[in-house]
mmCIF file of C-alpha atoms in Angstrom:
data_model
loop_
_atom_site.group_PDB
_atom_site.id
_atom_site.type_symbol
_atom_site.label_atom_id
_atom_site.label_comp_id
_atom_site.label_asym_id
_atom_site.label_seq_id
_atom_site.Cartn_x
_atom_site.Cartn_y
_atom_site.Cartn_z
ATOM 1 C CA UNK A 25 94.745 114.387 142.929
ATOM 2 C CA UNK A 26 93.969 111.121 141.118
ATOM 3 C CA UNK A 27 91.780 110.690 138.058
ATOM 4 C CA UNK A 28 90.592 113.467 135.799
ATOM 5 C CA UNK A 29 86.881 114.339 136.276
ATOM 6 C CA UNK A 30 85.693 112.433 133.209
ATOM 7 C CA UNK A 31 87.790 109.364 134.047
ATOM 8 C CA UNK A 32 86.440 109.531 137.584
ATOM 9 C CA UNK A 33 82.859 109.586 136.281
ATOM 10 C CA UNK A 34 83.536 106.615 134.002
ATOM 11 C CA UNK A 35 85.267 104.653 136.778
ATOM 12 C CA UNK A 36 82.354 105.232 139.153
ATOM 13 C CA UNK A 37 79.914 103.934 136.539
ATOM 14 C CA UNK A 38 82.014 100.781 136.154
ATOM 15 C CA UNK A 39 82.246 100.449 139.939
ATOM 16 C CA UNK A 40 78.445 100.553 140.235
ATOM 17 C CA UNK A 41 78.213 97.281 138.269
ATOM 18 C CA UNK A 42 78.003 94.041 140.266
ATOM 19 C CA UNK A 43 81.300 92.365 141.207
ATOM 20 C CA UNK A 44 83.460 95.236 139.908
ATOM 21 C CA UNK A 45 85.431 96.920 142.688
ATOM 22 C CA UNK A 46 87.051 100.330 142.672
ATOM 23 C CA UNK A 47 90.486 99.104 141.516
ATOM 24 C CA UNK A 48 89.064 97.091 138.615
ATOM 25 C CA UNK A 49 86.837 100.038 137.698
ATOM 26 C CA UNK A 50 89.850 102.353 137.439
ATOM 27 C CA UNK A 51 91.705 99.782 135.319
ATOM 28 C CA UNK A 52 88.680 99.463 133.021
ATOM 29 C CA UNK A 53 88.447 103.269 132.711
ATOM 30 C CA UNK A 54 92.107 103.436 131.662
ATOM 31 C CA UNK A 55 91.495 100.598 129.237
ATOM 32 C CA UNK A 56 88.721 102.606 127.561
ATOM 33 C CA UNK A 57 91.278 105.350 126.813
ATOM 34 C CA UNK A 58 93.383 102.813 124.922
ATOM 35 C CA UNK A 59 90.432 101.741 122.743
ATOM 36 C CA UNK A 60 89.662 103.185 119.298
ATOM 37 C CA UNK A 61 87.194 106.047 119.418
ATOM 38 C CA UNK A 62 84.755 104.122 117.211
ATOM 39 C CA UNK A 63 84.859 101.081 119.508
ATOM 40 C CA UNK A 64 84.110 103.292 122.510
ATOM 41 C CA UNK A 65 81.191 104.828 120.602
ATOM 42 C CA UNK A 66 79.942 101.332 119.650
ATOM 43 C CA UNK A 67 80.160 100.224 123.289
ATOM 44 C CA UNK A 68 78.218 103.305 124.416
ATOM 45 C CA UNK A 69 75.592 102.736 121.712
ATOM 46 C CA UNK A 70 75.229 99.072 122.658
ATOM 47 C CA UNK A 71 74.440 100.088 126.261
ATOM 48 C CA UNK A 72 71.681 102.481 125.263
ATOM 49 C CA UNK A 73 70.300 100.166 122.584
ATOM 50 C CA UNK A 74 70.227 97.053 124.753
ATOM 51 C CA UNK A 75 68.180 99.001 127.294
ATOM 52 C CA UNK A 76 65.929 100.564 124.644
ATOM 53 C CA UNK A 77 65.333 97.496 122.471
ATOM 54 C CA UNK A 78 64.726 94.993 125.213
ATOM 55 C CA UNK A 79 61.246 94.344 126.509
ATOM 56 C CA UNK A 80 59.502 91.360 128.021
ATOM 57 C CA UNK A 81 57.896 88.781 125.770
ATOM 58 C CA UNK A 82 54.158 89.199 126.389
ATOM 59 C CA UNK A 83 53.780 85.419 126.684
ATOM 60 C CA UNK A 84 56.692 83.961 128.660
ATOM 61 C CA UNK A 85 58.037 87.261 130.124
ATOM 62 C CA UNK A 86 61.588 86.580 128.980
ATOM 63 C CA UNK A 87 63.730 89.425 127.618
ATOM 64 C CA UNK A 88 62.920 89.865 123.960
ATOM 65 C CA UNK A 89 63.236 92.420 121.174
ATOM 66 C CA UNK A 90 59.880 91.439 119.737
ATOM 67 C CA UNK A 91 56.402 91.355 121.293
ATOM 68 C CA UNK A 92 56.499 87.557 121.271
ATOM 69 C CA UNK A 93 59.930 85.957 121.658
ATOM 70 C CA UNK A 94 61.261 83.477 119.070
ATOM 71 C CA UNK A 95 60.830 80.602 121.548
ATOM 72 C CA UNK A 96 57.163 81.341 122.187
ATOM 73 C CA UNK A 97 56.642 81.766 118.452
ATOM 74 C CA UNK A 98 58.250 78.416 117.643
ATOM 75 C CA UNK A 99 55.528 75.891 116.696
ATOM 76 C CA UNK A 100 58.095 73.086 117.115
ATOM 77 C CA UNK A 101 58.065 73.524 120.894
ATOM 78 C CA UNK A 102 55.550 71.741 123.079
ATOM 79 C CA UNK A 103 53.191 74.370 124.485
ATOM 80 C CA UNK A 104 51.567 71.876 126.879
ATOM 81 C CA UNK A 105 54.547 71.934 129.268
ATOM 82 C CA UNK A 106 55.687 75.141 130.986
ATOM 83 C CA UNK A 107 59.042 75.315 132.772
ATOM 84 C CA UNK A 108 58.658 78.020 135.392
ATOM 85 C CA UNK A 109 62.016 79.674 136.261
ATOM 86 C CA UNK A 110 63.157 82.501 138.551
ATOM 87 C CA UNK A 111 65.269 84.370 136.051
ATOM 88 C CA UNK A 112 67.106 84.307 132.745
ATOM 89 C CA UNK A 113 70.177 82.638 134.124
ATOM 90 C CA UNK A 114 68.087 79.592 135.069
ATOM 91 C CA UNK A 115 66.384 79.662 131.677
ATOM 92 C CA UNK A 116 69.695 79.777 129.808
ATOM 93 C CA UNK A 117 71.119 76.949 131.946
ATOM 94 C CA UNK A 118 68.194 74.664 131.072
ATOM 95 C CA UNK A 119 68.133 75.769 127.438
ATOM 96 C CA UNK A 120 71.861 74.995 127.151
ATOM 97 C CA UNK A 121 71.064 71.303 127.811
ATOM 98 C CA UNK A 122 69.224 71.147 124.443
ATOM 99 C CA UNK A 123 66.863 68.618 126.041
ATOM 100 C CA UNK A 124 63.763 70.518 127.131
ATOM 101 C CA UNK A 125 61.471 71.300 124.190
ATOM 102 C CA UNK A 126 58.533 72.798 126.074
ATOM 103 C CA UNK A 127 57.886 76.464 126.797
ATOM 104 C CA UNK A 128 59.169 78.665 129.631
ATOM 105 C CA UNK A 129 57.710 81.154 132.039
ATOM 106 C CA UNK A 130 60.011 83.636 133.762
ATOM 107 C CA UNK A 131 58.800 84.732 137.221
ATOM 108 C CA UNK A 132 61.398 87.525 137.576
ATOM 109 C CA UNK A 133 62.191 86.635 141.167
ATOM 110 C CA UNK A 134 60.894 84.545 144.040
ATOM 111 C CA UNK A 135 58.628 85.271 146.987
ATOM 112 C CA UNK A 136 60.611 87.047 149.671
ATOM 113 C CA UNK A 137 58.435 88.872 152.221
ATOM 114 C CA UNK A 138 61.564 90.236 153.951
ATOM 115 C CA UNK A 139 62.446 92.120 150.752
ATOM 116 C CA UNK A 140 58.844 93.116 150.138
ATOM 117 C CA UNK A 141 58.433 90.708 147.238
ATOM 118 C CA UNK A 142 54.990 89.154 147.236
ATOM 119 C CA UNK A 143 53.010 87.397 144.474
ATOM 120 C CA UNK A 144 52.076 90.754 142.877
ATOM 121 C CA UNK A 145 55.752 91.531 142.233
ATOM 122 C CA UNK A 146 56.245 88.302 140.279
ATOM 123 C CA UNK A 147 54.865 87.361 136.854
ATOM 124 C CA UNK A 148 52.248 85.043 138.385
ATOM 125 C CA UNK A 149 49.202 86.789 136.927
ATOM 126 C CA UNK A 150 50.784 86.287 133.504
ATOM 127 C CA UNK A 151 51.363 82.605 134.305
ATOM 128 C CA UNK A 152 47.720 82.094 135.259
ATOM 129 C CA UNK A 153 46.649 83.756 132.015
ATOM 130 C CA UNK A 154 48.517 81.066 130.069
ATOM 131 C CA UNK A 155 46.641 78.175 131.696
ATOM 132 C CA UNK A 156 43.936 78.019 129.053
ATOM 133 C CA UNK A 157 43.380 74.276 129.120
ATOM 134 C CA UNK A 158 46.136 73.417 126.652
ATOM 135 C CA UNK A 159 48.789 73.429 129.359
ATOM 136 C CA UNK A 160 49.033 69.978 130.927
ATOM 137 C CA UNK A 161 52.033 70.393 133.184
ATOM 138 C CA UNK A 162 53.863 73.217 134.959
ATOM 139 C CA UNK A 163 57.391 72.258 136.024
ATOM 140 C CA UNK A 164 58.553 74.502 138.846
ATOM 141 C CA UNK A 165 62.272 75.075 138.435
ATOM 142 C CA UNK A 166 62.970 77.733 141.057
ATOM 143 C CA UNK A 167 66.346 77.524 142.808
ATOM 144 C CA UNK A 168 66.707 75.057 145.702
ATOM 145 C CA UNK A 169 66.800 77.942 148.219
ATOM 146 C CA UNK A 170 64.341 78.704 151.020
ATOM 147 C CA UNK A 171 62.662 81.363 148.879
ATOM 148 C CA UNK A 172 62.683 79.142 145.793
ATOM 149 C CA UNK A 173 61.065 76.364 147.804
ATOM 150 C CA UNK A 174 58.420 78.671 149.293
ATOM 151 C CA UNK A 175 57.605 79.984 145.824
ATOM 152 C CA UNK A 176 57.282 76.431 144.503
ATOM 153 C CA UNK A 177 54.870 75.528 147.323
ATOM 154 C CA UNK A 178 52.835 78.691 146.761
ATOM 155 C CA UNK A 179 52.557 77.997 143.027
ATOM 156 C CA UNK A 180 51.682 74.348 143.700
ATOM 157 C CA UNK A 181 48.762 75.361 145.918
ATOM 158 C CA UNK A 182 47.644 77.996 143.415
ATOM 159 C CA UNK A 183 47.796 75.858 140.272
ATOM 160 C CA UNK A 184 46.679 72.395 141.361
ATOM 161 C CA UNK A 185 43.008 73.382 141.834
ATOM 162 C CA UNK A 186 43.042 74.531 138.193
ATOM 163 C CA UNK A 187 43.477 70.922 137.114
ATOM 164 C CA UNK A 188 47.039 71.264 135.850
ATOM 165 C CA UNK A 189 49.823 68.853 136.846
ATOM 166 C CA UNK A 190 52.443 70.669 138.915
ATOM 167 C CA UNK A 191 55.911 69.155 139.302
ATOM 168 C CA UNK A 192 59.159 70.267 140.896
ATOM 169 C CA UNK A 193 62.756 69.533 139.829
ATOM 170 C CA UNK A 194 64.129 66.552 141.765
ATOM 171 C CA UNK A 195 66.387 66.955 144.781
ATOM 172 C CA UNK A 196 69.137 64.437 145.333
ATOM 173 C CA UNK A 197 72.825 63.737 145.172
ATOM 174 C CA UNK A 198 74.651 65.703 142.481
ATOM 175 C CA UNK A 199 76.011 63.345 139.832
ATOM 176 C CA UNK A 200 79.725 62.755 140.418
ATOM 177 C CA UNK A 201 79.423 63.912 144.029
ATOM 178 C CA UNK A 202 80.478 61.899 147.059
ATOM 179 C CA UNK A 203 77.720 60.703 149.406
ATOM 180 C CA UNK A 204 79.827 61.336 152.486
ATOM 181 C CA UNK A 205 80.207 65.004 151.613
ATOM 182 C CA UNK A 206 76.539 65.684 150.820
ATOM 183 C CA UNK A 207 74.820 67.967 153.340
ATOM 184 C CA UNK A 208 72.151 66.452 155.600
ATOM 185 C CA UNK A 209 69.182 68.029 153.841
ATOM 186 C CA UNK A 210 70.331 66.853 150.417
ATOM 187 C CA UNK A 211 70.963 63.352 151.725
ATOM 188 C CA UNK A 212 67.544 63.202 153.384
ATOM 189 C CA UNK A 213 65.895 64.420 150.174
ATOM 190 C CA UNK A 214 67.838 61.785 148.199
ATOM 191 C CA UNK A 215 66.557 59.025 150.497
ATOM 192 C CA UNK A 216 62.990 60.384 150.427
ATOM 193 C CA UNK A 217 63.041 60.588 146.642
ATOM 194 C CA UNK A 218 64.658 57.183 146.074
ATOM 195 C CA UNK A 219 63.632 55.432 142.850
ATOM 196 C CA UNK A 220 63.373 51.747 141.975
ATOM 197 C CA UNK A 221 66.303 50.315 140.020
ATOM 198 C CA UNK B 30 68.950 80.565 121.078
ATOM 199 C CA UNK B 31 70.431 82.571 123.950
ATOM 200 C CA UNK B 32 70.613 86.359 124.188
ATOM 201 C CA UNK B 33 68.690 88.806 122.044
ATOM 202 C CA UNK B 34 70.851 90.517 119.380
ATOM 203 C CA UNK B 35 71.250 93.764 121.310
ATOM 204 C CA UNK B 36 72.045 91.967 124.578
ATOM 205 C CA UNK B 37 74.545 89.849 122.679
ATOM 206 C CA UNK B 38 76.235 92.981 121.300
ATOM 207 C CA UNK B 39 76.396 94.549 124.759
ATOM 208 C CA UNK B 40 77.736 91.351 126.342
ATOM 209 C CA UNK B 41 80.465 91.066 123.718
ATOM 210 C CA UNK B 42 81.547 94.652 124.409
ATOM 211 C CA UNK B 43 81.788 93.860 128.120
ATOM 212 C CA UNK B 44 83.676 90.643 127.327
ATOM 213 C CA UNK B 45 86.250 92.593 125.300
ATOM 214 C CA UNK B 46 87.332 94.437 128.462
ATOM 215 C CA UNK B 47 90.296 93.040 130.380
ATOM 216 C CA UNK B 48 89.564 90.419 133.073
ATOM 217 C CA UNK B 49 85.858 90.136 132.181
ATOM 218 C CA UNK B 50 84.962 86.688 130.899
ATOM 219 C CA UNK B 51 81.922 85.638 128.916
ATOM 220 C CA UNK B 52 79.817 84.637 131.950
ATOM 221 C CA UNK B 53 80.490 87.902 133.790
ATOM 222 C CA UNK B 54 79.809 89.851 130.588
ATOM 223 C CA UNK B 55 76.364 88.246 130.249
ATOM 224 C CA UNK B 56 75.606 88.988 133.903
ATOM 225 C CA UNK B 57 76.643 92.624 133.411
ATOM 226 C CA UNK B 58 74.475 92.894 130.294
ATOM 227 C CA UNK B 59 71.454 91.628 132.254
ATOM 228 C CA UNK B 60 72.313 94.066 135.027
ATOM 229 C CA UNK B 61 72.157 96.964 132.569
ATOM 230 C CA UNK B 62 68.535 96.011 131.806
ATOM 231 C CA UNK B 63 67.697 96.430 135.480
ATOM 232 C CA UNK B 64 69.196 99.938 135.608
ATOM 233 C CA UNK B 65 67.199 103.153 135.126
ATOM 234 C CA UNK B 66 67.224 104.374 131.556
ATOM 235 C CA UNK B 67 68.857 107.649 132.613
ATOM 236 C CA UNK B 68 71.663 105.811 134.423
ATOM 237 C CA UNK B 69 72.334 103.715 131.324
ATOM 238 C CA UNK B 70 72.449 106.911 129.254
ATOM 239 C CA UNK B 71 74.819 108.524 131.786
ATOM 240 C CA UNK B 72 77.084 105.458 131.674
ATOM 241 C CA UNK B 73 77.131 105.560 127.857
ATOM 242 C CA UNK B 74 77.869 109.306 127.882
ATOM 243 C CA UNK B 75 80.684 108.860 130.400
ATOM 244 C CA UNK B 76 82.370 106.349 128.073
ATOM 245 C CA UNK B 77 82.311 108.682 125.088
ATOM 246 C CA UNK B 78 83.250 111.734 127.138
ATOM 247 C CA UNK B 79 86.141 110.105 128.974
ATOM 248 C CA UNK B 80 87.601 109.133 125.606
ATOM 249 C CA UNK B 81 86.897 112.553 124.044
ATOM 250 C CA UNK B 82 88.010 114.771 126.939
ATOM 251 C CA UNK B 83 91.191 112.981 127.842
ATOM 252 C CA UNK B 84 94.488 113.982 126.284
ATOM 253 C CA UNK B 85 98.084 113.839 127.397
ATOM 254 C CA UNK B 86 99.554 116.685 129.436
ATOM 255 C CA UNK B 87 102.069 118.316 127.083
ATOM 256 C CA UNK B 88 104.647 118.401 129.886
ATOM 257 C CA UNK B 89 104.530 115.138 131.871
ATOM 258 C CA UNK B 90 102.440 113.094 129.375
ATOM 259 C CA UNK B 91 99.934 111.993 132.032
ATOM 260 C CA UNK B 92 96.233 111.784 131.151
ATOM 261 C CA UNK B 93 94.739 115.239 131.544
ATOM 262 C CA UNK B 94 91.706 117.244 130.482
ATOM 263 C CA UNK B 95 93.780 120.396 130.094
ATOM 264 C CA UNK B 96 96.874 121.122 128.004
ATOM 265 C CA UNK B 97 99.004 121.202 131.153
ATOM 266 C CA UNK B 98 97.863 118.943 133.998
ATOM 267 C CA UNK B 99 97.157 120.372 137.491
ATOM 268 C CA UNK B 100 100.307 118.663 138.850
ATOM 269 C CA UNK B 101 102.605 120.241 136.264
ATOM 270 C CA UNK B 102 100.912 123.602 136.821
ATOM 271 C CA UNK B 103 101.385 123.408 140.599
ATOM 272 C CA UNK B 104 104.192 125.812 141.644
ATOM 273 C CA UNK B 105 104.328 124.071 145.036
ATOM 274 C CA UNK B 106 105.900 120.983 143.491
ATOM 275 C CA UNK B 107 109.655 120.681 143.039
ATOM 276 C CA UNK B 108 110.380 120.827 139.303
ATOM 277 C CA UNK B 109 114.030 119.852 139.800
ATOM 278 C CA UNK B 110 113.194 116.187 140.459
ATOM 279 C CA UNK B 111 111.412 114.045 137.857
ATOM 280 C CA UNK B 112 109.955 110.664 138.777
ATOM 281 C CA UNK B 113 109.903 108.650 135.564
ATOM 282 C CA UNK B 114 107.166 105.974 135.556
ATOM 283 C CA UNK B 115 105.902 103.376 133.080
ATOM 284 C CA UNK B 116 102.209 104.141 133.360
ATOM 285 C CA UNK B 117 99.426 105.791 135.340
ATOM 286 C CA UNK B 118 99.053 102.929 137.766
ATOM 287 C CA UNK B 119 102.640 103.455 138.934
ATOM 288 C CA UNK B 120 102.081 107.206 139.112
ATOM 289 C CA UNK B 121 98.917 106.811 141.220
ATOM 290 C CA UNK B 122 100.658 104.331 143.538
ATOM 291 C CA UNK B 123 103.485 106.783 144.260
ATOM 292 C CA UNK B 124 101.123 109.761 144.467
ATOM 293 C CA UNK B 125 98.983 107.884 147.007
ATOM 294 C CA UNK B 126 101.953 107.903 149.409
ATOM 295 C CA UNK B 127 101.626 111.712 149.712
ATOM 296 C CA UNK B 128 105.420 111.832 150.124
ATOM 297 C CA UNK B 129 106.894 112.669 146.739
ATOM 298 C CA UNK B 130 106.541 116.376 145.925
ATOM 299 C CA UNK B 131 108.537 116.505 142.683
ATOM 300 C CA UNK B 132 107.182 116.186 139.153
ATOM 301 C CA UNK B 133 106.429 113.072 137.093
ATOM 302 C CA UNK B 134 107.113 111.863 133.598
ATOM 303 C CA UNK B 135 104.992 109.062 132.140
ATOM 304 C CA UNK B 136 106.828 106.910 129.568
ATOM 305 C CA UNK B 137 103.678 105.050 128.432
ATOM 306 C CA UNK B 138 105.390 101.683 128.405
ATOM 307 C CA UNK B 139 108.833 100.149 128.590
ATOM 308 C CA UNK B 140 111.342 99.036 125.975
ATOM 309 C CA UNK B 141 110.311 95.647 124.632
ATOM 310 C CA UNK B 142 111.925 94.784 121.294
ATOM 311 C CA UNK B 143 109.904 91.543 121.133
ATOM 312 C CA UNK B 144 106.695 93.599 121.022
ATOM 313 C CA UNK B 145 108.190 96.153 118.649
ATOM 314 C CA UNK B 146 108.461 98.814 121.356
ATOM 315 C CA UNK B 147 111.640 100.831 120.945
ATOM 316 C CA UNK B 148 112.609 104.278 122.321
ATOM 317 C CA UNK B 149 110.511 106.035 119.632
ATOM 318 C CA UNK B 150 107.320 104.421 120.965
ATOM 319 C CA UNK B 151 107.927 105.793 124.464
ATOM 320 C CA UNK B 152 107.734 109.423 125.647
ATOM 321 C CA UNK B 153 111.542 109.735 125.800
ATOM 322 C CA UNK B 154 111.849 112.633 123.333
ATOM 323 C CA UNK B 155 109.423 114.535 125.599
ATOM 324 C CA UNK B 156 111.551 113.626 128.634
ATOM 325 C CA UNK B 157 114.729 114.965 126.985
ATOM 326 C CA UNK B 158 112.897 118.188 126.115
ATOM 327 C CA UNK B 159 112.257 118.767 129.838
ATOM 328 C CA UNK B 160 115.957 118.586 130.779
ATOM 329 C CA UNK B 161 116.563 122.317 130.417
ATOM 330 C CA UNK B 162 119.135 122.683 133.194
ATOM 331 C CA UNK B 163 116.611 123.140 136.001
ATOM 332 C CA UNK B 164 116.141 119.393 136.428
ATOM 333 C CA UNK B 165 118.749 118.069 138.863
ATOM 334 C CA UNK B 166 117.607 114.454 139.275
ATOM 335 C CA UNK B 167 115.634 111.890 137.294
ATOM 336 C CA UNK B 168 114.368 109.014 139.455
ATOM 337 C CA UNK B 169 113.677 105.980 137.295
ATOM 338 C CA UNK B 170 110.694 104.166 138.757
ATOM 339 C CA UNK B 171 109.952 101.553 136.092
ATOM 340 C CA UNK B 172 108.697 98.195 137.346
ATOM 341 C CA UNK B 173 111.269 95.673 138.598
ATOM 342 C CA UNK B 174 110.769 93.487 135.503
ATOM 343 C CA UNK B 175 113.301 92.594 132.804
ATOM 344 C CA UNK B 176 111.845 95.247 130.500
ATOM 345 C CA UNK B 177 111.621 97.813 133.307
ATOM 346 C CA UNK B 178 115.255 97.181 134.166
ATOM 347 C CA UNK B 179 116.391 97.420 130.525
ATOM 348 C CA UNK B 180 114.509 100.697 130.164
ATOM 349 C CA UNK B 181 116.121 102.051 133.335
ATOM 350 C CA UNK B 182 119.597 101.141 132.014
ATOM 351 C CA UNK B 183 118.840 102.696 128.622
ATOM 352 C CA UNK B 184 117.629 105.928 130.234
ATOM 353 C CA UNK B 185 120.634 105.979 132.558
ATOM 354 C CA UNK B 186 123.068 105.826 129.624
ATOM 355 C CA UNK B 187 121.055 108.430 127.722
ATOM 356 C CA UNK B 188 120.674 110.968 130.529
ATOM 357 C CA UNK B 189 123.939 110.810 132.468
ATOM 358 C CA UNK B 190 126.022 112.524 129.718
ATOM 359 C CA UNK B 191 123.573 115.439 129.949
ATOM 360 C CA UNK B 192 124.851 116.188 133.449
ATOM 361 C CA UNK B 193 121.686 115.137 135.305
ATOM 362 C CA UNK B 194 121.730 112.787 138.302
ATOM 363 C CA UNK B 195 119.951 109.539 137.434
ATOM 364 C CA UNK B 196 118.729 107.264 140.231
ATOM 365 C CA UNK B 197 116.700 104.052 140.393
ATOM 366 C CA UNK B 198 114.232 102.869 143.058
ATOM 367 C CA UNK B 199 115.963 100.548 145.549
ATOM 368 C CA UNK B 200 115.666 96.780 145.350
ATOM 369 C CA UNK B 201 115.539 94.783 148.561
ATOM 370 C CA UNK B 202 113.404 92.792 150.917
ATOM 371 C CA UNK B 203 109.785 93.915 151.042
ATOM 372 C CA UNK B 204 108.962 95.351 154.475
ATOM 373 C CA UNK B 205 107.104 92.737 156.527
ATOM 374 C CA UNK B 206 108.366 89.934 154.292
ATOM 375 C CA UNK B 207 110.256 86.871 155.491
ATOM 376 C CA UNK B 208 113.897 86.550 154.400
ATOM 377 C CA UNK B 209 113.606 82.811 153.909
ATOM 378 C CA UNK B 210 110.817 83.249 151.351
ATOM 379 C CA UNK B 211 112.498 85.993 149.296
ATOM 380 C CA UNK B 212 113.524 84.878 145.811
ATOM 381 C CA UNK B 213 117.240 84.581 145.034
ATOM 382 C CA UNK B 214 117.470 87.702 142.885
ATOM 383 C CA UNK B 215 115.754 89.872 145.497
ATOM 384 C CA UNK B 216 117.971 88.488 148.262
ATOM 385 C CA UNK B 217 121.137 89.083 146.196
ATOM 386 C CA UNK B 218 119.979 92.644 145.461
ATOM 387 C CA UNK B 219 119.274 93.190 149.155
ATOM 388 C CA UNK B 220 122.806 92.078 150.065
ATOM 389 C CA UNK B 221 124.351 94.162 147.256
ATOM 390 C CA UNK B 222 122.397 97.233 148.319
ATOM 391 C CA UNK B 223 122.996 96.818 152.064
ATOM 392 C CA UNK B 224 123.171 100.066 154.050
ATOM 393 C CA UNK B 225 125.077 100.977 157.215
ATOM 394 C CA UNK B 226 123.025 100.905 160.412
#
């Protein structure tokens, strides 16, 4: 027989999440039974509320609970530099460095014609709307993948004629890596991008 | 800054589940934002309902949505043999063999004085109540751990005077294993428990 109907429903919801397999999902469902009823209710409420309260910041398109996110509303950040990222994970990784003090723009993906993702599916219109003359530089920080690269080239061609400086994160050897183990493309890019010492 | 307050709450609920770390929890929270609102609501409802609808079968103490679980209510199963397991994972593992046609009894743990778990914390009273003369054999299928073994010995001493046959799952070499790699205790048990060919 197996799980009771309501445990089965719960387990299949867990299993629909990324990187949670059937066995883990069943274990999580059993774990929920061992939780206090009020904690289960709080978990359920947090699901619904996270979905309900979260919208996109009208400026940078990051997830926000307010119309304009705290970062975009922060006058201490330099609005003349926009760091253009694929998604929130990239944004958080850069933000965690505590070094970049400009503003962000979240594209919500990269160009991928195979998956039917063209410029209209990304937040490019919203990016163009921000280029009001105050923005001096757009740093393109898409992932170093084929799609990330294609998106960077597309944005470069689109933005340069507007008189804004467009830069791309540097390719090269990862710090602490071993030259011998670097892949060919990375090594070539490191030679191409060599800097004077 | 990091996550919005409601995403932070959701991520911390995910992170409180077993084997989900902080990074996975954040990824799951972002995933929830990409789900349809009705799926998020269904997930939330399934949490609350699984907790609310699930109780213990009054006979075998397994999780059930009815007072007596479908297994205990099944007249096709042999009520004279009780397989006594630690938890539901053990029960499901044995049930998945489709070989055992007796009844179960779930102890909900094993004796562990260090963790304050004595006989009163386990479903032993409920096990004794089932020994009404119709039960001929109790198979003790606790895990082959120190606590599982201690629990098996305790139950053996408790049940034997009541005139019921008490057995324990066999120890020995795992099928497909290599003798040379078996640990000492397993190998000793395999020699002790040798059978005639």
